[in-house]
Coordinates of C-alpha atoms in Angstrom, one line a residue:
X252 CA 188.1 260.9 53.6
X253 CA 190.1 258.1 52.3
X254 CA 189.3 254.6 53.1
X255 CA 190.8 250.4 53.2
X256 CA 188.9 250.4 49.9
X257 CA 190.8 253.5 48.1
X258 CA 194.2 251.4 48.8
X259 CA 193.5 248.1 47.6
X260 CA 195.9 246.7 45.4
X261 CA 194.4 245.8 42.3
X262 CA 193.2 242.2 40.6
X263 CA 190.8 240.0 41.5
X264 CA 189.2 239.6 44.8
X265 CA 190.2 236.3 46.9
X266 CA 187.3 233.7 45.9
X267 CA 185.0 234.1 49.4
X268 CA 185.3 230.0 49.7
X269 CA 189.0 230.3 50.0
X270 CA 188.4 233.4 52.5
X271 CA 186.3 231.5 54.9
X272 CA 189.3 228.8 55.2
X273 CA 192.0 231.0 55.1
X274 CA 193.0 230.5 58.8
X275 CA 193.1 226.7 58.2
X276 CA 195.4 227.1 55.2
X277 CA 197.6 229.0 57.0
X278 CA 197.4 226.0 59.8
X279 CA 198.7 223.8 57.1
X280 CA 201.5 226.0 55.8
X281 CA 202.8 226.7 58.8
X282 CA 203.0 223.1 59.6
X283 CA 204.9 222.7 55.9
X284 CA 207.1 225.1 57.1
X285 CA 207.5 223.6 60.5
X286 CA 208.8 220.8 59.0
X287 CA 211.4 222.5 57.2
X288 CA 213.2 224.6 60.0
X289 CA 212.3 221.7 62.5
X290 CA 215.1 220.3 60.5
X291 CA 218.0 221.9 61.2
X292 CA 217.0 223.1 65.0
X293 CA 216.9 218.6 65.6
X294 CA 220.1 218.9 64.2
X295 CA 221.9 221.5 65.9
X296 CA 220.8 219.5 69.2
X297 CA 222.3 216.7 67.6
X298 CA 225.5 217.3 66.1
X299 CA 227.5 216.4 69.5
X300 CA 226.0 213.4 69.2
X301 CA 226.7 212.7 65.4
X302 CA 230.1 214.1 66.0
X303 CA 230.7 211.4 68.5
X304 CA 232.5 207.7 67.2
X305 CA 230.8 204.8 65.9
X306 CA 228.3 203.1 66.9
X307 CA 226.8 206.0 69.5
X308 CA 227.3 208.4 66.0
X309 CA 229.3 208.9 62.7
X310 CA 232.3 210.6 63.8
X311 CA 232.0 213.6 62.5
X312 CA 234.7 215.9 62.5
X313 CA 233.9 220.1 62.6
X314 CA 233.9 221.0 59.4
X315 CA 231.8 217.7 58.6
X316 CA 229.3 219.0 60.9
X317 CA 229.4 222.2 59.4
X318 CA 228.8 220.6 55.5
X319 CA 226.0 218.4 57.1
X320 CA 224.3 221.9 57.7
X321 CA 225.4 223.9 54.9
X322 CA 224.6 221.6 52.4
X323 CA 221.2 221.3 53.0
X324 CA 221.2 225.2 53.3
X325 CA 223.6 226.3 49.9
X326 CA 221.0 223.9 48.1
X327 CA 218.4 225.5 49.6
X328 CA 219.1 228.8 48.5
X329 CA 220.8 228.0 45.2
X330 CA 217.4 226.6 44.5
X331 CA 214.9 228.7 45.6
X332 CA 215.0 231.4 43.3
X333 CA 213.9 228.8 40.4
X334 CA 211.2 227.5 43.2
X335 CA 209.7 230.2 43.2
X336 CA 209.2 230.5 39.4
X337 CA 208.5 227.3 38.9
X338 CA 205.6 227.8 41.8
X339 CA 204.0 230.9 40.1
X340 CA 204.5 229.2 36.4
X341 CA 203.1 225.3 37.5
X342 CA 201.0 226.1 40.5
X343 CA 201.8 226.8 43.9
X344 CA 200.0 223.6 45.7
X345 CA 201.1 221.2 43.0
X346 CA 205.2 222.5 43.5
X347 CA 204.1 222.1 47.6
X348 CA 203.4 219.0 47.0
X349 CA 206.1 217.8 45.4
X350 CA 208.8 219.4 47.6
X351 CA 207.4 218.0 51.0
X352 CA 207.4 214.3 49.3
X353 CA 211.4 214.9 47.9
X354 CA 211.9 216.5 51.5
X355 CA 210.1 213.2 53.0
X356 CA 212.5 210.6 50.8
X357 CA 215.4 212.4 51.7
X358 CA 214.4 212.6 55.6
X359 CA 214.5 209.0 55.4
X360 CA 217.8 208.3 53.8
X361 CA 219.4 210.7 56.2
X362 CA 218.3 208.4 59.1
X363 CA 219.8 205.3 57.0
X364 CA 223.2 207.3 56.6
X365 CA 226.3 205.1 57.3
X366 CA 229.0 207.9 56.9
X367 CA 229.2 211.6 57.1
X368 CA 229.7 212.1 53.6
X369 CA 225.9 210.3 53.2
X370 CA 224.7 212.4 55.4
X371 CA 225.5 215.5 53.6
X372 CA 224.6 214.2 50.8
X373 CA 221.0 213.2 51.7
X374 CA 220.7 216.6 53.8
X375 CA 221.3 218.2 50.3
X376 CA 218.2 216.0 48.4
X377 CA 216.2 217.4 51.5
X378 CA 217.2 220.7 50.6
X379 CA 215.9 220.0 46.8
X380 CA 212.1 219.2 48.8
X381 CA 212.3 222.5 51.2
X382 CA 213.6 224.5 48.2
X383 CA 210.3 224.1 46.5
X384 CA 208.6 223.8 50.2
X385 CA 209.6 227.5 51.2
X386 CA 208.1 229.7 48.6
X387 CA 205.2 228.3 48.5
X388 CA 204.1 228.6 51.2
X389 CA 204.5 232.6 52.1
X390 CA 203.1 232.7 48.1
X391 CA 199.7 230.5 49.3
X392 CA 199.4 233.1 52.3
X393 CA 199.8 236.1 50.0
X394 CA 197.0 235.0 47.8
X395 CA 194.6 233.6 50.6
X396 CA 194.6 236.8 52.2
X397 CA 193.7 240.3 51.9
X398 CA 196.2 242.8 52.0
X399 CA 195.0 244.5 55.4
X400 CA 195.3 241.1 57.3
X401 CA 198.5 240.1 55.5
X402 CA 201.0 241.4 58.1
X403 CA 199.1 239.6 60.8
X404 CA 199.1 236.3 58.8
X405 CA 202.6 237.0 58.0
X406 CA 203.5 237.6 62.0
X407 CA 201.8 233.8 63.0
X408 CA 203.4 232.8 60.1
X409 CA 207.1 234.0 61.6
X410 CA 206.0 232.7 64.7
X411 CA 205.8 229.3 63.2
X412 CA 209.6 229.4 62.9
X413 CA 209.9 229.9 66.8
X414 CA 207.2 226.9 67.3
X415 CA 209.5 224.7 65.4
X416 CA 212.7 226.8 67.5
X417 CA 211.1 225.1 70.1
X418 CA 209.9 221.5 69.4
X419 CA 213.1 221.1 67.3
X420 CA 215.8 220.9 70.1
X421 CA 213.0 218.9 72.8
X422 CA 212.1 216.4 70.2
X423 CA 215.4 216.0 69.2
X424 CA 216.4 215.6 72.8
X425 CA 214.0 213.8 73.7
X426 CA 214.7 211.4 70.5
X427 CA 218.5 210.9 71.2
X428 CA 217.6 209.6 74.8
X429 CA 215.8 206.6 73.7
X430 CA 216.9 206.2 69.9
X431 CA 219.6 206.5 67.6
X432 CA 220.8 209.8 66.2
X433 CA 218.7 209.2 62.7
X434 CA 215.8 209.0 64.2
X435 CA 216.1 212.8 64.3
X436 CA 215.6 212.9 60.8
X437 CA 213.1 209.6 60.6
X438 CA 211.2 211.6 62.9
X439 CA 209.5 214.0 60.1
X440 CA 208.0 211.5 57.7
X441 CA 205.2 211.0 60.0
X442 CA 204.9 214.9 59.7
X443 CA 205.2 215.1 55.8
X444 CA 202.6 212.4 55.4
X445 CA 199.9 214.5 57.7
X446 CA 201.2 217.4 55.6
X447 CA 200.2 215.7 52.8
X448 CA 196.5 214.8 53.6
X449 CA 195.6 218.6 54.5
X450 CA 197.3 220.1 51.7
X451 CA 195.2 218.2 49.1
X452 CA 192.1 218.5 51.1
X453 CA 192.2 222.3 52.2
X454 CA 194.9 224.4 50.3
X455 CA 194.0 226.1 46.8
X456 CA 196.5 226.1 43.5
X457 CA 197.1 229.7 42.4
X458 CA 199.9 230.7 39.6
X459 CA 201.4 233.9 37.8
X460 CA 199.3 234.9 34.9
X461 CA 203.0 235.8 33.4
X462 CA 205.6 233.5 34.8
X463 CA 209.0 234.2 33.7
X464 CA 211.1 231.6 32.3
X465 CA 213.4 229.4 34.4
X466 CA 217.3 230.1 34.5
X467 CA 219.2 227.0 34.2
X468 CA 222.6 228.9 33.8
X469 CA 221.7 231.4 36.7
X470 CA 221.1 228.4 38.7
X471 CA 224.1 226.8 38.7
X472 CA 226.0 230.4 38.6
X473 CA 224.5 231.1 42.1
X474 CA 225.1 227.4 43.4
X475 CA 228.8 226.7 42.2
X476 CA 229.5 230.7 43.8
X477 CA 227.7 229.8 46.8
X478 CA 229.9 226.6 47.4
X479 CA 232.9 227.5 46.3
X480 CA 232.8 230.7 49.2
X481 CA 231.6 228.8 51.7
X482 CA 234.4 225.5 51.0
X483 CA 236.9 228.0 51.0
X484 CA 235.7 229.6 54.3
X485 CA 235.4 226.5 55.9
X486 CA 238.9 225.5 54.7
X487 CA 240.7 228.5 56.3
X488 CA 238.8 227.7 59.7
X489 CA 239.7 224.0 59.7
X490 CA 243.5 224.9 58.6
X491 CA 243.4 227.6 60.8
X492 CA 245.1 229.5 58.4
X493 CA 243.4 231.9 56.0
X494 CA 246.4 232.9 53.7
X495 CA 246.6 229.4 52.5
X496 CA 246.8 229.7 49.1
X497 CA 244.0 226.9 48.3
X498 CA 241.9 228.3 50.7
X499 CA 242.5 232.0 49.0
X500 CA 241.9 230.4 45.6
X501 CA 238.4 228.9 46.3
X502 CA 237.3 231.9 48.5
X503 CA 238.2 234.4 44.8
X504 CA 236.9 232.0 42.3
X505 CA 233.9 232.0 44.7
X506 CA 233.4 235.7 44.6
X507 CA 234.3 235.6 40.8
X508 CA 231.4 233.1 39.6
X509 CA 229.1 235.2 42.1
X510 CA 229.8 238.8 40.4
X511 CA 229.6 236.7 36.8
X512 CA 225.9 235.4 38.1
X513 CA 225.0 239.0 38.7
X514 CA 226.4 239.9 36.0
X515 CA 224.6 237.4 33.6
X516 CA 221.4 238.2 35.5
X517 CA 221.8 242.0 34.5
X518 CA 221.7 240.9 31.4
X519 CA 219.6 238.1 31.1
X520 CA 215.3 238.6 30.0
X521 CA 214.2 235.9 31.9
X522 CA 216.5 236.4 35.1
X523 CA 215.9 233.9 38.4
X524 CA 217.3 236.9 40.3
X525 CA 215.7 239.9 39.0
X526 CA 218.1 242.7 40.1
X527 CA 215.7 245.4 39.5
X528 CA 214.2 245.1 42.5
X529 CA 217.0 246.1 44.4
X530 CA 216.7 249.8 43.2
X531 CA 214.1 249.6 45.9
X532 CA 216.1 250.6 48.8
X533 CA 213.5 249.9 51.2
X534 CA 213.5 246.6 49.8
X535 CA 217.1 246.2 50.0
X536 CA 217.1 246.9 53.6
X537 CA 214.6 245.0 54.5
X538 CA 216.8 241.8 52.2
X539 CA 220.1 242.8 54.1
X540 CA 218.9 243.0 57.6
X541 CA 217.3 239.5 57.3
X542 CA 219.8 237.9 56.0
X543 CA 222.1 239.9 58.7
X544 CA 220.5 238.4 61.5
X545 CA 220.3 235.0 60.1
X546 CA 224.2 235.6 59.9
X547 CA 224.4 236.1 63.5
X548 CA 221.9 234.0 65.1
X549 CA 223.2 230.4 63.2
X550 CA 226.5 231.3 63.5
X551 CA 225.6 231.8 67.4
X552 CA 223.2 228.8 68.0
X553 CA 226.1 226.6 65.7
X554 CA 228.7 226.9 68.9
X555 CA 225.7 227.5 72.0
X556 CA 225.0 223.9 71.6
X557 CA 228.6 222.4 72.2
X558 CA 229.2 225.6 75.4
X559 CA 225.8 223.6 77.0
X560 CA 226.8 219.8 76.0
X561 CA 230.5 220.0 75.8
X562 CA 231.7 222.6 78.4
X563 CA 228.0 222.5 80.8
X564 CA 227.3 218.6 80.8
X565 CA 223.8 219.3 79.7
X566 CA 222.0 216.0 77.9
X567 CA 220.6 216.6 74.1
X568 CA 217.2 217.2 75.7
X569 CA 218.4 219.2 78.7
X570 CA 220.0 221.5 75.9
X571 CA 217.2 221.4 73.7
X572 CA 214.9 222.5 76.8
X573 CA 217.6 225.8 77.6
X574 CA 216.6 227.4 74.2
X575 CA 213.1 226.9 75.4
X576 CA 212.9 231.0 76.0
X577 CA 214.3 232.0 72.7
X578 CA 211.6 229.9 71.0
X579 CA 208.6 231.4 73.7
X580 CA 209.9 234.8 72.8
X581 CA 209.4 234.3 68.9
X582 CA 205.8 232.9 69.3
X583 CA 204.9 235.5 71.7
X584 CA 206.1 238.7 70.2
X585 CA 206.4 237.6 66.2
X586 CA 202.7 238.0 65.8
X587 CA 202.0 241.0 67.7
X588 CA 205.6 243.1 66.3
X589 CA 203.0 244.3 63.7
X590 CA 201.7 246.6 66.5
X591 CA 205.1 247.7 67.1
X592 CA 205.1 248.6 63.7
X593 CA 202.2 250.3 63.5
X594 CA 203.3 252.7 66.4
X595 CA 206.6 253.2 65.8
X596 CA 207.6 252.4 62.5
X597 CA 209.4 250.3 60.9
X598 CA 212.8 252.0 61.5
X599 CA 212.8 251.8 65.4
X600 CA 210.8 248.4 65.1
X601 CA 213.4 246.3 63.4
X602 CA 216.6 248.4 64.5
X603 CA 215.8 248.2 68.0
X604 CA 215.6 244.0 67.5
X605 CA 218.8 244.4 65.8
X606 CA 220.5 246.0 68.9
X607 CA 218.8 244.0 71.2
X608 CA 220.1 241.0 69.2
X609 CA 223.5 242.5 68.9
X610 CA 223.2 242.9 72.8
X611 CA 222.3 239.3 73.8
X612 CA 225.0 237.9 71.7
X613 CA 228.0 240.5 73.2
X614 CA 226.6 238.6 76.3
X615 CA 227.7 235.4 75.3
X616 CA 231.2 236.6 75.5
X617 CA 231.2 237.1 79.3
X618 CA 229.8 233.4 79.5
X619 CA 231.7 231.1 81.8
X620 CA 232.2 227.3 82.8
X621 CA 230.3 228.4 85.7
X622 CA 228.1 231.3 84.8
X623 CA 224.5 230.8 86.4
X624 CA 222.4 229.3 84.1
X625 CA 219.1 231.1 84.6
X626 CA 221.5 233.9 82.8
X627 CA 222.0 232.0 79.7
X628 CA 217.7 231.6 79.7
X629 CA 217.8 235.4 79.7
X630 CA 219.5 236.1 77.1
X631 CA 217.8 233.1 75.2
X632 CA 214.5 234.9 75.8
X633 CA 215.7 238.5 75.1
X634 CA 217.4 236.7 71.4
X635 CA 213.9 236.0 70.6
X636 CA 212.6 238.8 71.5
X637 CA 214.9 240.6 69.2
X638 CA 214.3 238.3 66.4
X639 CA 210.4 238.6 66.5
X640 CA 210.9 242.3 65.8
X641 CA 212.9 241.7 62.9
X642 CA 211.6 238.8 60.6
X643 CA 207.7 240.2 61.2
X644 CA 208.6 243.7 60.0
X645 CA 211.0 242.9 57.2
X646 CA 208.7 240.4 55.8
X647 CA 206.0 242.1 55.5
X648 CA 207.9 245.0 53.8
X649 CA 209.5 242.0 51.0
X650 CA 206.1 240.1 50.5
X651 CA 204.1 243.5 50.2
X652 CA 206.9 245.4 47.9
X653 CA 205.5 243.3 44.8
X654 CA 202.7 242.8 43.0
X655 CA 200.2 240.0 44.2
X656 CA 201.1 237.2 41.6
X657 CA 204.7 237.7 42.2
X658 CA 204.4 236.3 45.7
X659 CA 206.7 233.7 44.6
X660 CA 209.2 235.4 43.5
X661 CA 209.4 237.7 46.5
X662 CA 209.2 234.6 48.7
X663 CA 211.7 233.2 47.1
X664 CA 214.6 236.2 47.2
X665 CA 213.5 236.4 51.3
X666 CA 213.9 232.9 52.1
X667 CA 217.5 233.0 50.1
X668 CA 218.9 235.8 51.5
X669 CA 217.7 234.2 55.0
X670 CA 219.5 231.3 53.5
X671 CA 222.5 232.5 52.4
X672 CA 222.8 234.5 55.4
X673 CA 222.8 231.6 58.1
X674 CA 225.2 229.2 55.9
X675 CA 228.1 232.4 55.7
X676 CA 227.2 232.8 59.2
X677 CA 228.1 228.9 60.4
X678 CA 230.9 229.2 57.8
X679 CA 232.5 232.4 58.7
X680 CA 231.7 232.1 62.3
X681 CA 232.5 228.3 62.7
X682 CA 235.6 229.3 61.1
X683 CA 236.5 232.2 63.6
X684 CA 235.3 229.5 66.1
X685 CA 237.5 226.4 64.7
X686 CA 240.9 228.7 64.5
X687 CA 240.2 230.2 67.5
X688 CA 240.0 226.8 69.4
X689 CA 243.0 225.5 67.6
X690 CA 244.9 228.2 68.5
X691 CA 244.1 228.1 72.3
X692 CA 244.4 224.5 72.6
X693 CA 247.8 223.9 70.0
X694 CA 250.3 224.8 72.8
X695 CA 248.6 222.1 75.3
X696 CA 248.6 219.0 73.3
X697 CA 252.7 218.3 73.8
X698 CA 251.9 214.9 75.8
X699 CA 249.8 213.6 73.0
X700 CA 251.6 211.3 69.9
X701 CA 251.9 214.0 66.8
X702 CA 249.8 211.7 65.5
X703 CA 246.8 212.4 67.4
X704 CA 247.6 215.9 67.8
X705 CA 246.4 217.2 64.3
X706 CA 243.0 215.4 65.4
X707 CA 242.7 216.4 69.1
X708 CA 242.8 220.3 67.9
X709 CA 239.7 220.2 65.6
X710 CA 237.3 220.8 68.3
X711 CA 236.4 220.6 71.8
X712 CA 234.7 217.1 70.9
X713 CA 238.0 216.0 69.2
X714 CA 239.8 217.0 72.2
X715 CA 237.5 215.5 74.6
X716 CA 237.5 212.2 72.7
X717 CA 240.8 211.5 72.6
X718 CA 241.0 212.8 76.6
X719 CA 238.5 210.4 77.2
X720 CA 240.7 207.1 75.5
X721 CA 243.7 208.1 77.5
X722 CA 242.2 207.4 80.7
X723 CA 244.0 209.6 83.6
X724 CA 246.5 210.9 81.7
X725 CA 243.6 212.6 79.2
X726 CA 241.6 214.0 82.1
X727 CA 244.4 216.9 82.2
X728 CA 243.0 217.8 78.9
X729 CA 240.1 218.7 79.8
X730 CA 240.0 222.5 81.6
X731 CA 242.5 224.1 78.8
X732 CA 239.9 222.2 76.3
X733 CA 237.0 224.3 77.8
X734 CA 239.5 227.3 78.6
X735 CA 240.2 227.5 74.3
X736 CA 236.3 227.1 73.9
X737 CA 235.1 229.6 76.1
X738 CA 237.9 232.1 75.1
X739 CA 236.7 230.9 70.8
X740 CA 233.1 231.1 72.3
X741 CA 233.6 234.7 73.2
X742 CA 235.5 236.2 70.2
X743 CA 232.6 234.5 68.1
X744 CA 229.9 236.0 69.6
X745 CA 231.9 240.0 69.5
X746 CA 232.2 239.1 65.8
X747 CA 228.2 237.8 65.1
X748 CA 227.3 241.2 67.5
X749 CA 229.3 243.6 65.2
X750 CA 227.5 241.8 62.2
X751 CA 224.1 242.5 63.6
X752 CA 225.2 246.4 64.3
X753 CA 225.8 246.6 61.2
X754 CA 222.1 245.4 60.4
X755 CA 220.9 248.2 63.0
X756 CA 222.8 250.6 60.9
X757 CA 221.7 250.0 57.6
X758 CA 217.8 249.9 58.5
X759 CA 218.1 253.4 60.4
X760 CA 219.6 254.5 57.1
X761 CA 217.1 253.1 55.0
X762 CA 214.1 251.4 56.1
X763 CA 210.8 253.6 56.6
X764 CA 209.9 255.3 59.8
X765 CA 206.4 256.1 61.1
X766 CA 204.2 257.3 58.7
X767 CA 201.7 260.3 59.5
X768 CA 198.1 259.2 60.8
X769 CA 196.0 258.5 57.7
X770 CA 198.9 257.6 55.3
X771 CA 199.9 254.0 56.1
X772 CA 197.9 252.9 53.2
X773 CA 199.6 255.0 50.8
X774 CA 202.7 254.2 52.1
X775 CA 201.9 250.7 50.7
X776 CA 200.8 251.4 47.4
X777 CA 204.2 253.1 47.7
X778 CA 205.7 249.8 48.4
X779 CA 203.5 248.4 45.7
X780 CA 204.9 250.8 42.7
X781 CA 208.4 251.0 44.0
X782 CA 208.5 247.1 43.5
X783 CA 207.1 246.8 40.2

């Protein structure tokens, strides 16, 4: 009779003075990482309001709004593969440290920003902090916990992201009702500061024994790829037009520094992306289908936030409030999807969340001006419900698919694809979104100078900003404004649904089903080998 013992994975035991606090570490990591995606769900609540002129906000036009999210996210994942080896080569809680005080200075030049191009630019020193901010902390868990209570750490851990889901859009509400808009981002130095104290006082250092090298020149392969698709996306979507020959240009010499990083990774001995870790197919299901979902659901929450404010009339913190159900659903059912697991696999686990993602997004395409609103809470809650059974699952499968001391790394390559997911999902479904909306509105913005007409068919919040400076004569405007949004709305939302079929698919072609009573252990030592 086999026994817990006969699988453990092999190294040292975890000191028994870090086991007795392990539960309080992970208190402080998940507040680190609360900090991080508490970030961009203030900011999705706020970009109406930063869109809106001078002095009320910046004046932000769409695809300002969309930079002021992607840069802090193509950093952020252009980064994070060196994070992480910096983590395992320096220490973990020194490279924790260092990140939340870069994130902290950069949180307060954000709130100081007196254009948009300042406020990318500071998002994108924040993303430098949370780039080092990220890895660390699933790497702490891994090494603070025994393998039989990772997956349960790992689920409070993914539950942490619908916590900040939910604080994000109230406090930023909440914040934008009696402040300016940059106190949404002076808002988490308080936070960084507290995160500070604990981490010195309670989390351990740990490192690789045998760090690899870090990769200058795969660095800046992956970044200058990264930005160069995603300009070139956002381009099309803001001409409207994606035969452009600029916009083609960027998009290729995008895709051609991307194949020449892989490429130079292949090759390289002390790569940032190690690419043997991908013959894992497991693995490589588990990679795609989080970074599918993160496709869908930023894309999705990217336009949700101007259908409540923009076409509902709901306040900041009225909106923020609505997504209160998708965030409940997360920290409800992200800890206890481990069960799930353990019944029914991984396979129906994570596919099902997949479908029943796919689902709740087809549903914002029969969304209306006047659809009920207890509807829209529905399928809020049903979104996180879906997403709980997908980030518990496939993280579990990433973090436990390498060795121990490789935490970082494996950290590192989740978070990215998660990354680069959700910044080609706000580009490519912001884009379908912009073009869309210019499309639908083009033919009903005769009456306005040719002047303003370029700048009234950005967005809905162009479009209702200059309505609102014509006085009677813009008030016309208004219902084919929301008419072009709704009918962009639901096009976007098909479009982010077939992306997270396609998820569905490719973990019921891949990922692991239910093993046999008796063999889930060997299954991962299975996970284990296949990784190194």
């Amino acid at each position: 009779m086999t026994t817990p013992a006969d699988h453990a994975p092999p190294g040292p035991r975890i000191p028994e003075a870090v086991h007795r606090r392990r539960w309080a570490i992970l208190g402080v990591l998940m507040l680190s990482l609360l900090i991080v995606v508490l970030d961009n769900s203030i900011l999705n609540v706020a970009v109406k309001t930063i869109s809106t002129p001078a002095p009320t906000g910046l004046g932000a036009t769409q695809s300002q709004l969309e930079w002021a999210i992607n840069a802090y996210t193509l950093v952020f994942a252009g980064l994070l593969f060196s994070a992480g080896l910096v983590g395992d080569r320096l220490g973990r809680k020194k490279v924790l440290i260092a990140g939340i005080v870069v994130f902290g200075i950069g949180s307060a030049l954000a709130a100081e920003s007196g254009s948009p191009g300042e406020l990318i630019a500071f998002r994108a020193l924040m993303a430098l902090g949370a780039a080092f901010v990220m890895p660390a902390t699933l790497a702490v868990l891994m090494n603070v916990f025994e393998r039989h209570e990772q997956p349960k750490a790992i689920g409070i851990w993914a539950g942490g992201v619908g916590l900040a889901i939910a604080i994000g859009p109230i406090t930023g509400g909440v914040l934008l009702d009696h402040f300016w808009w940059g106190s949404v981002f002076l808002v988490n130095v308080p936070i960084v500061i507290i995160a500070l104290v604990l981490m010195v006082w309670l989390v351990p250092d740990s490192r690789d024994p045998r760090p690899g090298r870090v990769d200058p020149v795969g660095v800046l392969l992956s970044v200058v790829g990264l930005v160069l698709l995603v300009y070139g996306i956002i381009k099309g979507g803001e001409l409207a037009d994606f035969t452009d020959a600029k916009v083609l240009a960027t998009i290729a010499a995008g895709l051609v520094v991307l194949t020449a990083f892989v490429l130079f990774e292949k090759r390289s001995d002390h790569p940032s992306l190690d690419v043997t870790y991908f013959k894992n197919k497991v693995f490589s299901a588990a990679m795609a289908a989080i970074a599918l979902v993160f496709f869908a659901l930023m894309g999705v929450t990217f336009f949700s936030v101007f259908y409540t404010q923009s076409v509902r009339g709901y306040s900041p913190l009225q909106s923020g409030l609505l997504m209160l159900p998708l965030a409940a659903a997360q920290m409800i059912f992200a800890p206890r999807a481990r069960l799930v697991v353990e019944r029914l696999g991984n396979k129906v686990t994570t596919g099902g969340g997949l479908v029943l993602l796919a689902g709740t997004l087809a549903a914002f395409a029969t969304f209306q001006a006047d659809t009920p609103i207890w509807l829209l809470e529905i399928v809020f809650f049903l979104m996180g419900l879906g997403m709980a059974h997908v980030m518990t699952p496939t993280s579990v499968v990433i973090m436990q698919a390498l060795p121990r001391e490789k935490a970082g790394s494996a950290s590192a390559l989740s978070n990215t694809f998660r990354q680069v997911g959700g910044a080609l999902g706000i580009a490519v479904l912001g884009s379908v979104l912009s073009t869309s909306y210019r499309n639908g509105i083009e033919g009903k913005l005769g009456m306005l100078p040719p002047g303003l007409r370029a700048t009234a068919g950005e967005s809905i919040e162009a479009t209702l900003g200059v309505a609102g400076k014509l006085g009677a004569q813009g008030r016309a405007l208004v219902t084919p404004a929301n008419d072009a949004f709704l009918h962009a709305m639901h096009l976007t939302a098909l479009c982010g649904a077939g992306v997270a079929l396609i998820g569905a698919l490719v973990t019921a072609l891949y990922l692991p089903g239910r093993p046999p009573a008796g063999q889930q252990g060997d299954r991962e030592q299975e996970l284990v080998v296949a990784g190194e």
